[in-house]
Amino acid sequence: MRQGTIVTVRPEGHPLSLADAKRQLRIEAEDTDQDDHITSLCAAAHRHIERDLGYPILRQTRETHLSSFPGGPIWLGGGDSLTVLELRYTDAAGTAKVLANNAYAVDAVSQIAKVYPAPAKPWPATAAVPGAVVVEWQAGWSTPADVPDDLLHAMKLLVGHWDQNREAVVVGSINSDLRLALDDLLSPFRLPFIA
């Protein structure tokens, strides 16, 4: 039923600044030889943490595609200040429609955000086509300054590890220590597993 979620409007920049990453790496601000490399590590750390958590860190727009409406709520995932912009569907006759805002309710307070049909109303019937239901939504902290320190520190750990280990790493105590530190920092932000 769920086909996937794609990013349609990316955030501007990354939560971890070049200056903060250079401080983590103990590189002087005026030493600019490695700036491109460090900037790419900041971007990779941002993407890594988002993939690990499964939701946006910086404010961005995403679309969740489903082959039909589910029997219950639509599960979106998480992220700070989640809002649904639009819920589109292809009706049983094959006509593209936008579901009115009063035809559904958004629970953005629960750890996993969900979209429910309005009370005492079922979801409309859809055509049997891929992407018959598309939820357009936004989530994430508005600015890098709003991102929790734990997430920023996790990114710093990754940047430091990747900078010092530019080739494949043999699994051992250093790699295990990094994984434990990341798990500890990220655990309060993880969504509960749903079977």
Short mmCIF file of N, CA and C in Angstrom, two decimals:
data_model
loop_
_atom_site.label_atom_id
_atom_site.label_comp_id
_atom_site.label_asym_id
_atom_site.label_seq_id
_atom_site.Cartn_x
_atom_site.Cartn_y
_atom_site.Cartn_z
N MET A 1 0.83 -1.19 0.00
CA MET A 1 0.00 0.00 0.00
C MET A 1 0.88 1.26 0.00
N ARG A 2 1.86 1.33 0.91
CA ARG A 2 2.74 2.49 0.96
C ARG A 2 3.82 2.31 -0.09
N GLN A 3 3.98 3.30 -0.94
CA GLN A 3 4.98 3.21 -1.99
C GLN A 3 6.28 3.89 -1.61
N GLY A 4 6.21 4.95 -0.82
CA GLY A 4 7.42 5.61 -0.40
C GLY A 4 7.24 7.10 -0.20
N THR A 5 8.29 7.73 0.31
CA THR A 5 8.29 9.16 0.56
C THR A 5 9.48 9.77 -0.16
N ILE A 6 9.24 10.90 -0.84
CA ILE A 6 10.30 11.59 -1.55
C ILE A 6 10.39 13.03 -1.06
N VAL A 7 11.57 13.61 -1.19
CA VAL A 7 11.78 15.03 -0.85
C VAL A 7 11.51 15.84 -2.11
N THR A 8 10.61 16.82 -2.02
CA THR A 8 10.30 17.66 -3.17
C THR A 8 10.91 19.05 -3.06
N VAL A 9 11.10 19.56 -1.84
CA VAL A 9 11.77 20.83 -1.62
C VAL A 9 12.80 20.61 -0.52
N ARG A 10 14.07 20.66 -0.90
CA ARG A 10 15.16 20.42 0.04
C ARG A 10 15.36 21.62 0.96
N PRO A 11 15.94 21.39 2.13
CA PRO A 11 16.24 22.51 3.02
C PRO A 11 17.40 23.34 2.46
N GLU A 12 17.47 24.56 2.91
CA GLU A 12 18.60 25.40 2.52
C GLU A 12 19.75 25.15 3.48
N GLY A 13 20.85 24.63 2.96
CA GLY A 13 22.02 24.39 3.79
C GLY A 13 21.90 23.15 4.65
N HIS A 14 22.76 23.09 5.66
CA HIS A 14 22.83 21.94 6.55
C HIS A 14 22.92 22.43 7.99
N PRO A 15 22.48 21.61 8.95
CA PRO A 15 22.49 22.06 10.35
C PRO A 15 23.87 22.35 10.90
N LEU A 16 24.86 21.55 10.50
CA LEU A 16 26.22 21.71 11.02
C LEU A 16 26.98 22.67 10.12
N SER A 17 27.42 23.78 10.68
CA SER A 17 28.13 24.80 9.89
C SER A 17 29.57 24.37 9.66
N LEU A 18 30.16 24.94 8.63
CA LEU A 18 31.57 24.71 8.33
C LEU A 18 32.43 25.12 9.52
N ALA A 19 32.12 26.28 10.13
CA ALA A 19 32.90 26.78 11.27
C ALA A 19 32.86 25.80 12.44
N ASP A 20 31.67 25.27 12.75
CA ASP A 20 31.55 24.31 13.86
C ASP A 20 32.29 23.01 13.56
N ALA A 21 32.19 22.57 12.31
CA ALA A 21 32.89 21.34 11.93
C ALA A 21 34.41 21.53 12.02
N LYS A 22 34.89 22.70 11.61
CA LYS A 22 36.33 22.96 11.69
C LYS A 22 36.80 23.00 13.15
N ARG A 23 35.99 23.56 14.03
CA ARG A 23 36.34 23.54 15.46
C ARG A 23 36.41 22.10 15.97
N GLN A 24 35.46 21.27 15.55
CA GLN A 24 35.46 19.86 15.95
C GLN A 24 36.74 19.17 15.48
N LEU A 25 37.19 19.52 14.28
CA LEU A 25 38.38 18.90 13.70
C LEU A 25 39.68 19.58 14.13
N ARG A 26 39.55 20.62 14.95
CA ARG A 26 40.70 21.41 15.42
C ARG A 26 41.49 22.01 14.25
N ILE A 27 40.72 22.57 13.31
CA ILE A 27 41.31 23.26 12.15
C ILE A 27 41.06 24.74 12.32
N GLU A 28 42.08 25.54 12.18
CA GLU A 28 41.95 26.99 12.32
C GLU A 28 41.00 27.56 11.27
N ALA A 29 40.25 28.58 11.65
CA ALA A 29 39.28 29.20 10.75
C ALA A 29 39.93 29.71 9.47
N GLU A 30 41.14 30.26 9.58
CA GLU A 30 41.80 30.83 8.40
C GLU A 30 42.40 29.77 7.47
N ASP A 31 42.47 28.53 7.93
CA ASP A 31 42.96 27.43 7.09
C ASP A 31 41.80 26.94 6.23
N THR A 32 41.79 27.33 4.96
CA THR A 32 40.66 27.05 4.07
C THR A 32 40.92 25.93 3.07
N ASP A 33 42.09 25.29 3.12
CA ASP A 33 42.43 24.25 2.15
C ASP A 33 41.45 23.09 2.14
N GLN A 34 40.89 22.77 3.29
CA GLN A 34 40.00 21.60 3.40
C GLN A 34 38.51 21.98 3.43
N ASP A 35 38.18 23.23 3.19
CA ASP A 35 36.79 23.68 3.33
C ASP A 35 35.81 22.89 2.47
N ASP A 36 36.15 22.61 1.22
CA ASP A 36 35.23 21.85 0.36
C ASP A 36 35.01 20.44 0.90
N HIS A 37 36.09 19.82 1.33
CA HIS A 37 36.01 18.46 1.90
C HIS A 37 35.14 18.46 3.15
N ILE A 38 35.37 19.41 4.04
CA ILE A 38 34.62 19.46 5.31
C ILE A 38 33.15 19.78 5.04
N THR A 39 32.89 20.67 4.10
CA THR A 39 31.50 21.00 3.74
C THR A 39 30.77 19.76 3.23
N SER A 40 31.46 18.95 2.42
CA SER A 40 30.82 17.72 1.91
C SER A 40 30.58 16.73 3.04
N LEU A 41 31.48 16.69 4.03
CA LEU A 41 31.27 15.82 5.19
C LEU A 41 30.06 16.28 6.02
N CYS A 42 29.89 17.60 6.16
CA CYS A 42 28.73 18.14 6.89
C CYS A 42 27.43 17.73 6.20
N ALA A 43 27.41 17.82 4.87
CA ALA A 43 26.22 17.43 4.10
C ALA A 43 25.95 15.94 4.25
N ALA A 44 27.01 15.13 4.18
CA ALA A 44 26.85 13.68 4.31
C ALA A 44 26.36 13.30 5.71
N ALA A 45 26.88 13.98 6.74
CA ALA A 45 26.44 13.70 8.11
C ALA A 45 24.97 14.06 8.29
N HIS A 46 24.54 15.19 7.72
CA HIS A 46 23.13 15.60 7.76
C HIS A 46 22.26 14.52 7.13
N ARG A 47 22.61 14.08 5.93
CA ARG A 47 21.82 13.06 5.23
C ARG A 47 21.82 11.74 6.01
N HIS A 48 22.98 11.38 6.57
CA HIS A 48 23.09 10.13 7.32
C HIS A 48 22.14 10.12 8.52
N ILE A 49 22.13 11.20 9.28
CA ILE A 49 21.28 11.27 10.47
C ILE A 49 19.80 11.27 10.05
N GLU A 50 19.45 11.98 8.98
CA GLU A 50 18.06 11.96 8.51
C GLU A 50 17.64 10.55 8.09
N ARG A 51 18.51 9.85 7.38
CA ARG A 51 18.18 8.47 6.98
C ARG A 51 18.04 7.58 8.21
N ASP A 52 18.94 7.76 9.17
CA ASP A 52 18.92 6.95 10.38
C ASP A 52 17.62 7.18 11.16
N LEU A 53 17.21 8.43 11.29
CA LEU A 53 15.98 8.74 12.04
C LEU A 53 14.72 8.52 11.22
N GLY A 54 14.83 8.70 9.90
CA GLY A 54 13.68 8.50 9.02
C GLY A 54 12.78 9.71 8.90
N TYR A 55 13.26 10.87 9.28
CA TYR A 55 12.46 12.09 9.13
C TYR A 55 13.37 13.31 8.96
N PRO A 56 12.79 14.44 8.51
CA PRO A 56 13.60 15.63 8.23
C PRO A 56 14.15 16.29 9.50
N ILE A 57 15.36 16.81 9.38
CA ILE A 57 15.94 17.58 10.48
C ILE A 57 15.68 19.06 10.22
N LEU A 58 16.11 19.57 9.07
CA LEU A 58 15.80 20.96 8.70
C LEU A 58 14.52 20.97 7.87
N ARG A 59 13.76 22.05 8.00
CA ARG A 59 12.45 22.17 7.35
C ARG A 59 12.56 21.88 5.86
N GLN A 60 11.72 20.97 5.40
CA GLN A 60 11.67 20.59 4.00
C GLN A 60 10.29 20.06 3.66
N THR A 61 10.02 19.95 2.37
CA THR A 61 8.74 19.44 1.90
C THR A 61 8.93 18.04 1.36
N ARG A 62 8.03 17.16 1.73
CA ARG A 62 8.08 15.77 1.27
C ARG A 62 6.70 15.35 0.76
N GLU A 63 6.70 14.30 -0.04
CA GLU A 63 5.46 13.68 -0.49
C GLU A 63 5.50 12.21 -0.13
N THR A 64 4.43 11.74 0.51
CA THR A 64 4.28 10.31 0.79
C THR A 64 3.25 9.78 -0.19
N HIS A 65 3.65 8.76 -0.95
CA HIS A 65 2.80 8.16 -1.98
C HIS A 65 2.28 6.81 -1.51
N LEU A 66 0.99 6.59 -1.74
CA LEU A 66 0.36 5.32 -1.41
C LEU A 66 -0.45 4.85 -2.62
N SER A 67 -0.63 3.55 -2.74
CA SER A 67 -1.41 3.01 -3.85
C SER A 67 -2.92 3.13 -3.61
N SER A 68 -3.32 3.35 -2.35
CA SER A 68 -4.73 3.57 -2.00
C SER A 68 -4.77 4.11 -0.57
N PHE A 69 -5.94 4.54 -0.14
CA PHE A 69 -6.09 4.93 1.26
C PHE A 69 -6.05 3.67 2.13
N PRO A 70 -5.42 3.73 3.31
CA PRO A 70 -5.38 2.57 4.20
C PRO A 70 -6.71 2.38 4.93
N GLY A 71 -6.80 1.28 5.66
CA GLY A 71 -7.99 1.03 6.46
C GLY A 71 -8.07 1.94 7.67
N GLY A 72 -6.98 2.53 8.06
CA GLY A 72 -6.92 3.43 9.22
C GLY A 72 -6.18 4.70 8.85
N PRO A 73 -5.32 5.18 9.76
CA PRO A 73 -4.60 6.42 9.48
C PRO A 73 -3.45 6.22 8.48
N ILE A 74 -3.03 7.32 7.90
CA ILE A 74 -1.82 7.35 7.07
C ILE A 74 -0.68 7.72 8.00
N TRP A 75 0.35 6.90 8.05
CA TRP A 75 1.50 7.14 8.91
C TRP A 75 2.52 7.96 8.12
N LEU A 76 2.91 9.12 8.64
CA LEU A 76 3.87 9.97 7.94
C LEU A 76 5.28 9.85 8.48
N GLY A 77 5.44 9.58 9.73
CA GLY A 77 6.76 9.55 10.34
C GLY A 77 6.84 10.63 11.40
N GLY A 78 7.86 11.45 11.31
CA GLY A 78 8.04 12.46 12.35
C GLY A 78 8.73 13.70 11.82
N GLY A 79 9.22 14.47 12.74
CA GLY A 79 9.88 15.73 12.42
C GLY A 79 9.22 16.86 13.17
N ASP A 80 9.98 17.89 13.46
CA ASP A 80 9.48 19.02 14.22
C ASP A 80 8.45 19.81 13.41
N SER A 81 7.39 20.25 14.07
CA SER A 81 6.35 21.12 13.49
C SER A 81 5.79 20.56 12.19
N LEU A 82 5.43 19.29 12.19
CA LEU A 82 4.90 18.66 10.98
C LEU A 82 3.55 19.25 10.61
N THR A 83 3.40 19.60 9.34
CA THR A 83 2.12 20.11 8.82
C THR A 83 1.83 19.45 7.48
N VAL A 84 0.57 19.16 7.24
CA VAL A 84 0.15 18.63 5.94
C VAL A 84 -0.27 19.80 5.08
N LEU A 85 0.33 19.91 3.90
CA LEU A 85 0.02 21.00 2.98
C LEU A 85 -1.16 20.65 2.09
N GLU A 86 -1.19 19.39 1.63
CA GLU A 86 -2.25 18.99 0.71
C GLU A 86 -2.34 17.47 0.68
N LEU A 87 -3.55 16.97 0.51
CA LEU A 87 -3.78 15.54 0.36
C LEU A 87 -4.51 15.35 -0.96
N ARG A 88 -3.79 14.77 -1.96
CA ARG A 88 -4.35 14.56 -3.29
C ARG A 88 -4.65 13.07 -3.49
N TYR A 89 -5.64 12.79 -4.31
CA TYR A 89 -5.93 11.40 -4.63
C TYR A 89 -6.56 11.31 -6.00
N THR A 90 -6.50 10.11 -6.56
CA THR A 90 -7.16 9.82 -7.84
C THR A 90 -8.39 9.00 -7.51
N ASP A 91 -9.57 9.56 -7.79
CA ASP A 91 -10.80 8.86 -7.40
C ASP A 91 -11.04 7.63 -8.28
N ALA A 92 -12.08 6.87 -7.93
CA ALA A 92 -12.35 5.60 -8.61
C ALA A 92 -12.60 5.80 -10.11
N ALA A 93 -13.02 6.99 -10.52
CA ALA A 93 -13.25 7.28 -11.93
C ALA A 93 -11.98 7.73 -12.64
N GLY A 94 -10.87 7.86 -11.88
CA GLY A 94 -9.61 8.27 -12.49
C GLY A 94 -9.38 9.77 -12.52
N THR A 95 -10.19 10.52 -11.77
CA THR A 95 -10.06 11.97 -11.73
C THR A 95 -9.18 12.40 -10.56
N ALA A 96 -8.21 13.27 -10.83
CA ALA A 96 -7.34 13.79 -9.77
C ALA A 96 -8.12 14.80 -8.94
N LYS A 97 -8.05 14.64 -7.61
CA LYS A 97 -8.78 15.52 -6.70
C LYS A 97 -7.91 15.89 -5.51
N VAL A 98 -8.29 16.98 -4.86
CA VAL A 98 -7.66 17.39 -3.61
C VAL A 98 -8.68 17.21 -2.51
N LEU A 99 -8.32 16.49 -1.46
CA LEU A 99 -9.23 16.26 -0.34
C LEU A 99 -9.31 17.54 0.49
N ALA A 100 -10.51 17.99 0.78
CA ALA A 100 -10.70 19.22 1.56
C ALA A 100 -10.08 19.07 2.95
N ASN A 101 -9.55 20.18 3.48
CA ASN A 101 -8.90 20.17 4.80
C ASN A 101 -9.81 19.64 5.90
N ASN A 102 -11.12 19.87 5.78
CA ASN A 102 -12.04 19.42 6.83
C ASN A 102 -12.42 17.94 6.67
N ALA A 103 -11.87 17.27 5.67
CA ALA A 103 -12.16 15.85 5.46
C ALA A 103 -11.13 14.94 6.13
N TYR A 104 -10.13 15.55 6.76
CA TYR A 104 -9.12 14.76 7.46
C TYR A 104 -8.58 15.55 8.65
N ALA A 105 -7.96 14.82 9.55
CA ALA A 105 -7.34 15.44 10.74
C ALA A 105 -5.90 14.96 10.85
N VAL A 106 -5.02 15.85 11.28
CA VAL A 106 -3.60 15.53 11.41
C VAL A 106 -3.23 15.45 12.89
N ASP A 107 -2.62 14.33 13.26
CA ASP A 107 -2.06 14.19 14.61
C ASP A 107 -0.56 14.36 14.47
N ALA A 108 -0.08 15.59 14.70
CA ALA A 108 1.35 15.88 14.60
C ALA A 108 2.01 15.90 15.98
N VAL A 109 1.23 15.61 17.03
CA VAL A 109 1.75 15.63 18.39
C VAL A 109 2.34 14.28 18.77
N SER A 110 1.73 13.20 18.31
CA SER A 110 2.24 11.86 18.63
C SER A 110 3.63 11.70 18.04
N GLN A 111 4.38 10.75 18.59
CA GLN A 111 5.75 10.56 18.13
C GLN A 111 5.79 10.20 16.65
N ILE A 112 4.82 9.43 16.18
CA ILE A 112 4.69 9.17 14.75
C ILE A 112 3.45 9.94 14.29
N ALA A 113 3.65 10.91 13.41
CA ALA A 113 2.53 11.73 12.92
C ALA A 113 1.63 10.89 12.03
N LYS A 114 0.34 11.14 12.14
CA LYS A 114 -0.65 10.38 11.38
C LYS A 114 -1.71 11.32 10.82
N VAL A 115 -2.32 10.90 9.72
CA VAL A 115 -3.44 11.62 9.12
C VAL A 115 -4.64 10.67 9.17
N TYR A 116 -5.73 11.14 9.79
CA TYR A 116 -6.95 10.35 9.93
C TYR A 116 -8.06 10.93 9.07
N PRO A 117 -8.99 10.07 8.63
CA PRO A 117 -10.18 10.65 8.01
C PRO A 117 -10.97 11.41 9.07
N ALA A 118 -11.74 12.39 8.66
CA ALA A 118 -12.58 13.15 9.60
C ALA A 118 -13.50 12.18 10.34
N PRO A 119 -13.86 12.52 11.59
CA PRO A 119 -14.73 11.62 12.37
C PRO A 119 -15.99 11.23 11.59
N ALA A 120 -16.30 9.94 11.67
CA ALA A 120 -17.49 9.35 11.04
C ALA A 120 -17.47 9.45 9.52
N LYS A 121 -16.29 9.70 8.93
CA LYS A 121 -16.18 9.72 7.46
C LYS A 121 -15.11 8.72 7.04
N PRO A 122 -15.41 7.92 6.02
CA PRO A 122 -14.37 7.02 5.51
C PRO A 122 -13.47 7.75 4.51
N TRP A 123 -12.32 7.15 4.25
CA TRP A 123 -11.49 7.67 3.17
C TRP A 123 -12.25 7.45 1.85
N PRO A 124 -12.08 8.31 0.87
CA PRO A 124 -12.75 8.09 -0.43
C PRO A 124 -12.15 6.90 -1.17
N ALA A 125 -12.93 6.34 -2.08
CA ALA A 125 -12.44 5.24 -2.93
C ALA A 125 -11.45 5.82 -3.94
N THR A 126 -10.45 5.01 -4.29
CA THR A 126 -9.44 5.46 -5.24
C THR A 126 -9.33 4.50 -6.41
N ALA A 127 -8.74 5.01 -7.49
CA ALA A 127 -8.44 4.16 -8.64
C ALA A 127 -7.27 3.24 -8.28
N ALA A 128 -7.17 2.12 -8.97
CA ALA A 128 -6.08 1.18 -8.73
C ALA A 128 -4.88 1.58 -9.60
N VAL A 129 -4.23 2.67 -9.20
CA VAL A 129 -3.06 3.18 -9.94
C VAL A 129 -1.95 3.51 -8.93
N PRO A 130 -0.69 3.42 -9.36
CA PRO A 130 0.38 3.82 -8.46
C PRO A 130 0.24 5.30 -8.09
N GLY A 131 0.51 5.61 -6.84
CA GLY A 131 0.41 6.99 -6.38
C GLY A 131 -1.01 7.51 -6.37
N ALA A 132 -1.97 6.63 -6.11
CA ALA A 132 -3.37 7.05 -6.07
C ALA A 132 -3.63 8.05 -4.95
N VAL A 133 -2.79 8.01 -3.92
CA VAL A 133 -2.89 8.95 -2.79
C VAL A 133 -1.52 9.59 -2.58
N VAL A 134 -1.48 10.91 -2.49
CA VAL A 134 -0.23 11.63 -2.27
C VAL A 134 -0.46 12.65 -1.15
N VAL A 135 0.30 12.51 -0.08
CA VAL A 135 0.24 13.47 1.02
C VAL A 135 1.47 14.37 0.91
N GLU A 136 1.26 15.67 0.74
CA GLU A 136 2.35 16.63 0.69
C GLU A 136 2.45 17.25 2.08
N TRP A 137 3.64 17.18 2.69
CA TRP A 137 3.81 17.64 4.06
C TRP A 137 5.17 18.27 4.27
N GLN A 138 5.26 19.06 5.33
CA GLN A 138 6.52 19.69 5.71
C GLN A 138 6.82 19.34 7.16
N ALA A 139 8.11 19.25 7.45
CA ALA A 139 8.54 19.03 8.83
C ALA A 139 10.01 19.42 8.93
N GLY A 140 10.46 19.60 10.15
CA GLY A 140 11.86 19.91 10.41
C GLY A 140 11.99 21.23 11.16
N TRP A 141 13.13 21.37 11.83
CA TRP A 141 13.40 22.61 12.54
C TRP A 141 13.63 23.73 11.53
N SER A 142 13.19 24.92 11.85
CA SER A 142 13.21 26.04 10.90
C SER A 142 14.60 26.51 10.53
N THR A 143 15.50 26.55 11.49
CA THR A 143 16.86 27.04 11.24
C THR A 143 17.87 26.10 11.89
N PRO A 144 19.13 26.15 11.47
CA PRO A 144 20.14 25.33 12.13
C PRO A 144 20.25 25.61 13.63
N ALA A 145 19.99 26.84 14.05
CA ALA A 145 20.07 27.18 15.47
C ALA A 145 18.99 26.46 16.29
N ASP A 146 17.90 26.03 15.64
CA ASP A 146 16.81 25.34 16.33
C ASP A 146 17.07 23.84 16.51
N VAL A 147 18.00 23.29 15.76
CA VAL A 147 18.27 21.85 15.79
C VAL A 147 18.88 21.49 17.16
N PRO A 148 18.36 20.46 17.82
CA PRO A 148 18.88 20.08 19.14
C PRO A 148 20.38 19.77 19.11
N ASP A 149 21.05 20.14 20.19
CA ASP A 149 22.50 19.95 20.30
C ASP A 149 22.91 18.49 20.13
N ASP A 150 22.08 17.55 20.61
CA ASP A 150 22.43 16.13 20.49
C ASP A 150 22.58 15.72 19.03
N LEU A 151 21.69 16.21 18.17
CA LEU A 151 21.76 15.88 16.75
C LEU A 151 22.99 16.52 16.11
N LEU A 152 23.28 17.76 16.49
CA LEU A 152 24.47 18.43 15.96
C LEU A 152 25.74 17.70 16.40
N HIS A 153 25.76 17.26 17.66
CA HIS A 153 26.95 16.55 18.14
C HIS A 153 27.12 15.22 17.42
N ALA A 154 26.02 14.53 17.13
CA ALA A 154 26.10 13.28 16.36
C ALA A 154 26.72 13.55 14.98
N MET A 155 26.33 14.66 14.36
CA MET A 155 26.92 15.02 13.07
C MET A 155 28.40 15.32 13.20
N LYS A 156 28.78 16.00 14.28
CA LYS A 156 30.20 16.30 14.51
C LYS A 156 31.01 15.01 14.66
N LEU A 157 30.46 14.04 15.38
CA LEU A 157 31.16 12.76 15.54
C LEU A 157 31.39 12.09 14.19
N LEU A 158 30.36 12.11 13.34
CA LEU A 158 30.51 11.51 12.01
C LEU A 158 31.54 12.25 11.18
N VAL A 159 31.51 13.57 11.20
CA VAL A 159 32.47 14.36 10.43
C VAL A 159 33.89 14.05 10.91
N GLY A 160 34.09 14.01 12.22
CA GLY A 160 35.42 13.69 12.76
C GLY A 160 35.88 12.30 12.36
N HIS A 161 34.98 11.33 12.45
CA HIS A 161 35.32 9.95 12.10
C HIS A 161 35.67 9.84 10.62
N TRP A 162 34.83 10.42 9.77
CA TRP A 162 35.07 10.33 8.33
C TRP A 162 36.32 11.10 7.90
N ASP A 163 36.61 12.20 8.59
CA ASP A 163 37.82 12.96 8.24
C ASP A 163 39.08 12.18 8.60
N GLN A 164 39.06 11.51 9.75
CA GLN A 164 40.23 10.76 10.19
C GLN A 164 40.36 9.40 9.52
N ASN A 165 39.26 8.89 8.97
CA ASN A 165 39.25 7.57 8.32
C ASN A 165 38.71 7.74 6.90
N ARG A 166 39.57 8.17 6.01
CA ARG A 166 39.14 8.49 4.65
C ARG A 166 39.02 7.26 3.75
N GLU A 167 39.37 6.13 4.25
CA GLU A 167 39.23 4.87 3.51
C GLU A 167 38.32 3.96 4.32
N ALA A 168 38.07 2.75 3.81
CA ALA A 168 37.25 1.78 4.53
C ALA A 168 37.86 1.51 5.90
N VAL A 169 37.00 1.29 6.89
CA VAL A 169 37.45 1.09 8.26
C VAL A 169 37.25 -0.37 8.65
N VAL A 170 38.25 -0.93 9.32
CA VAL A 170 38.13 -2.27 9.86
C VAL A 170 37.24 -2.18 11.10
N VAL A 171 36.23 -3.03 11.17
CA VAL A 171 35.34 -3.00 12.32
C VAL A 171 36.12 -3.40 13.55
N GLY A 172 36.04 -2.58 14.57
CA GLY A 172 36.76 -2.84 15.81
C GLY A 172 36.27 -1.92 16.89
N SER A 173 37.12 -1.64 17.85
CA SER A 173 36.68 -0.84 19.00
C SER A 173 36.35 0.59 18.62
N ILE A 174 37.11 1.22 17.68
CA ILE A 174 36.83 2.61 17.31
C ILE A 174 35.46 2.69 16.65
N ASN A 175 35.20 1.80 15.70
CA ASN A 175 33.92 1.79 15.01
C ASN A 175 32.79 1.49 15.97
N SER A 176 32.99 0.55 16.89
CA SER A 176 31.97 0.20 17.89
C SER A 176 31.70 1.37 18.82
N ASP A 177 32.77 2.07 19.24
CA ASP A 177 32.61 3.22 20.11
C ASP A 177 31.80 4.32 19.43
N LEU A 178 32.09 4.55 18.16
CA LEU A 178 31.34 5.55 17.40
C LEU A 178 29.87 5.17 17.32
N ARG A 179 29.57 3.90 17.01
CA ARG A 179 28.18 3.45 16.90
C ARG A 179 27.46 3.60 18.23
N LEU A 180 28.13 3.25 19.33
CA LEU A 180 27.52 3.40 20.65
C LEU A 180 27.22 4.87 20.97
N ALA A 181 28.17 5.74 20.65
CA ALA A 181 27.97 7.18 20.90
C ALA A 181 26.82 7.72 20.06
N LEU A 182 26.76 7.34 18.80
CA LEU A 182 25.67 7.79 17.93
C LEU A 182 24.32 7.28 18.44
N ASP A 183 24.28 5.99 18.79
CA ASP A 183 23.02 5.42 19.30
C ASP A 183 22.55 6.15 20.54
N ASP A 184 23.49 6.47 21.43
CA ASP A 184 23.15 7.18 22.67
C ASP A 184 22.59 8.57 22.37
N LEU A 185 23.21 9.28 21.43
CA LEU A 185 22.76 10.63 21.08
C LEU A 185 21.44 10.63 20.34
N LEU A 186 21.23 9.63 19.48
CA LEU A 186 20.04 9.61 18.63
C LEU A 186 18.83 8.92 19.25
N SER A 187 19.04 8.09 20.27
CA SER A 187 17.92 7.30 20.81
C SER A 187 16.72 8.13 21.25
N PRO A 188 16.87 9.32 21.85
CA PRO A 188 15.66 10.07 22.22
C PRO A 188 14.87 10.58 21.00
N PHE A 189 15.50 10.59 19.84
CA PHE A 189 14.85 11.13 18.64
C PHE A 189 14.30 10.04 17.72
N ARG A 190 14.58 8.78 18.04
CA ARG A 190 14.12 7.69 17.18
C ARG A 190 12.63 7.47 17.33
N LEU A 191 11.99 7.11 16.23
CA LEU A 191 10.58 6.76 16.25
C LEU A 191 10.45 5.33 16.73
N PRO A 192 9.37 5.01 17.45
CA PRO A 192 9.20 3.62 17.90
C PRO A 192 9.01 2.70 16.71
N PHE A 193 9.53 1.48 16.83
CA PHE A 193 9.37 0.50 15.75
C PHE A 193 7.93 0.03 15.70
N ILE A 194 7.40 0.01 14.51
CA ILE A 194 6.02 -0.48 14.31
C ILE A 194 6.09 -1.74 13.47
N ALA A 195 5.59 -2.85 14.02
CA ALA A 195 5.62 -4.11 13.28
C ALA A 195 4.50 -4.19 12.28
#
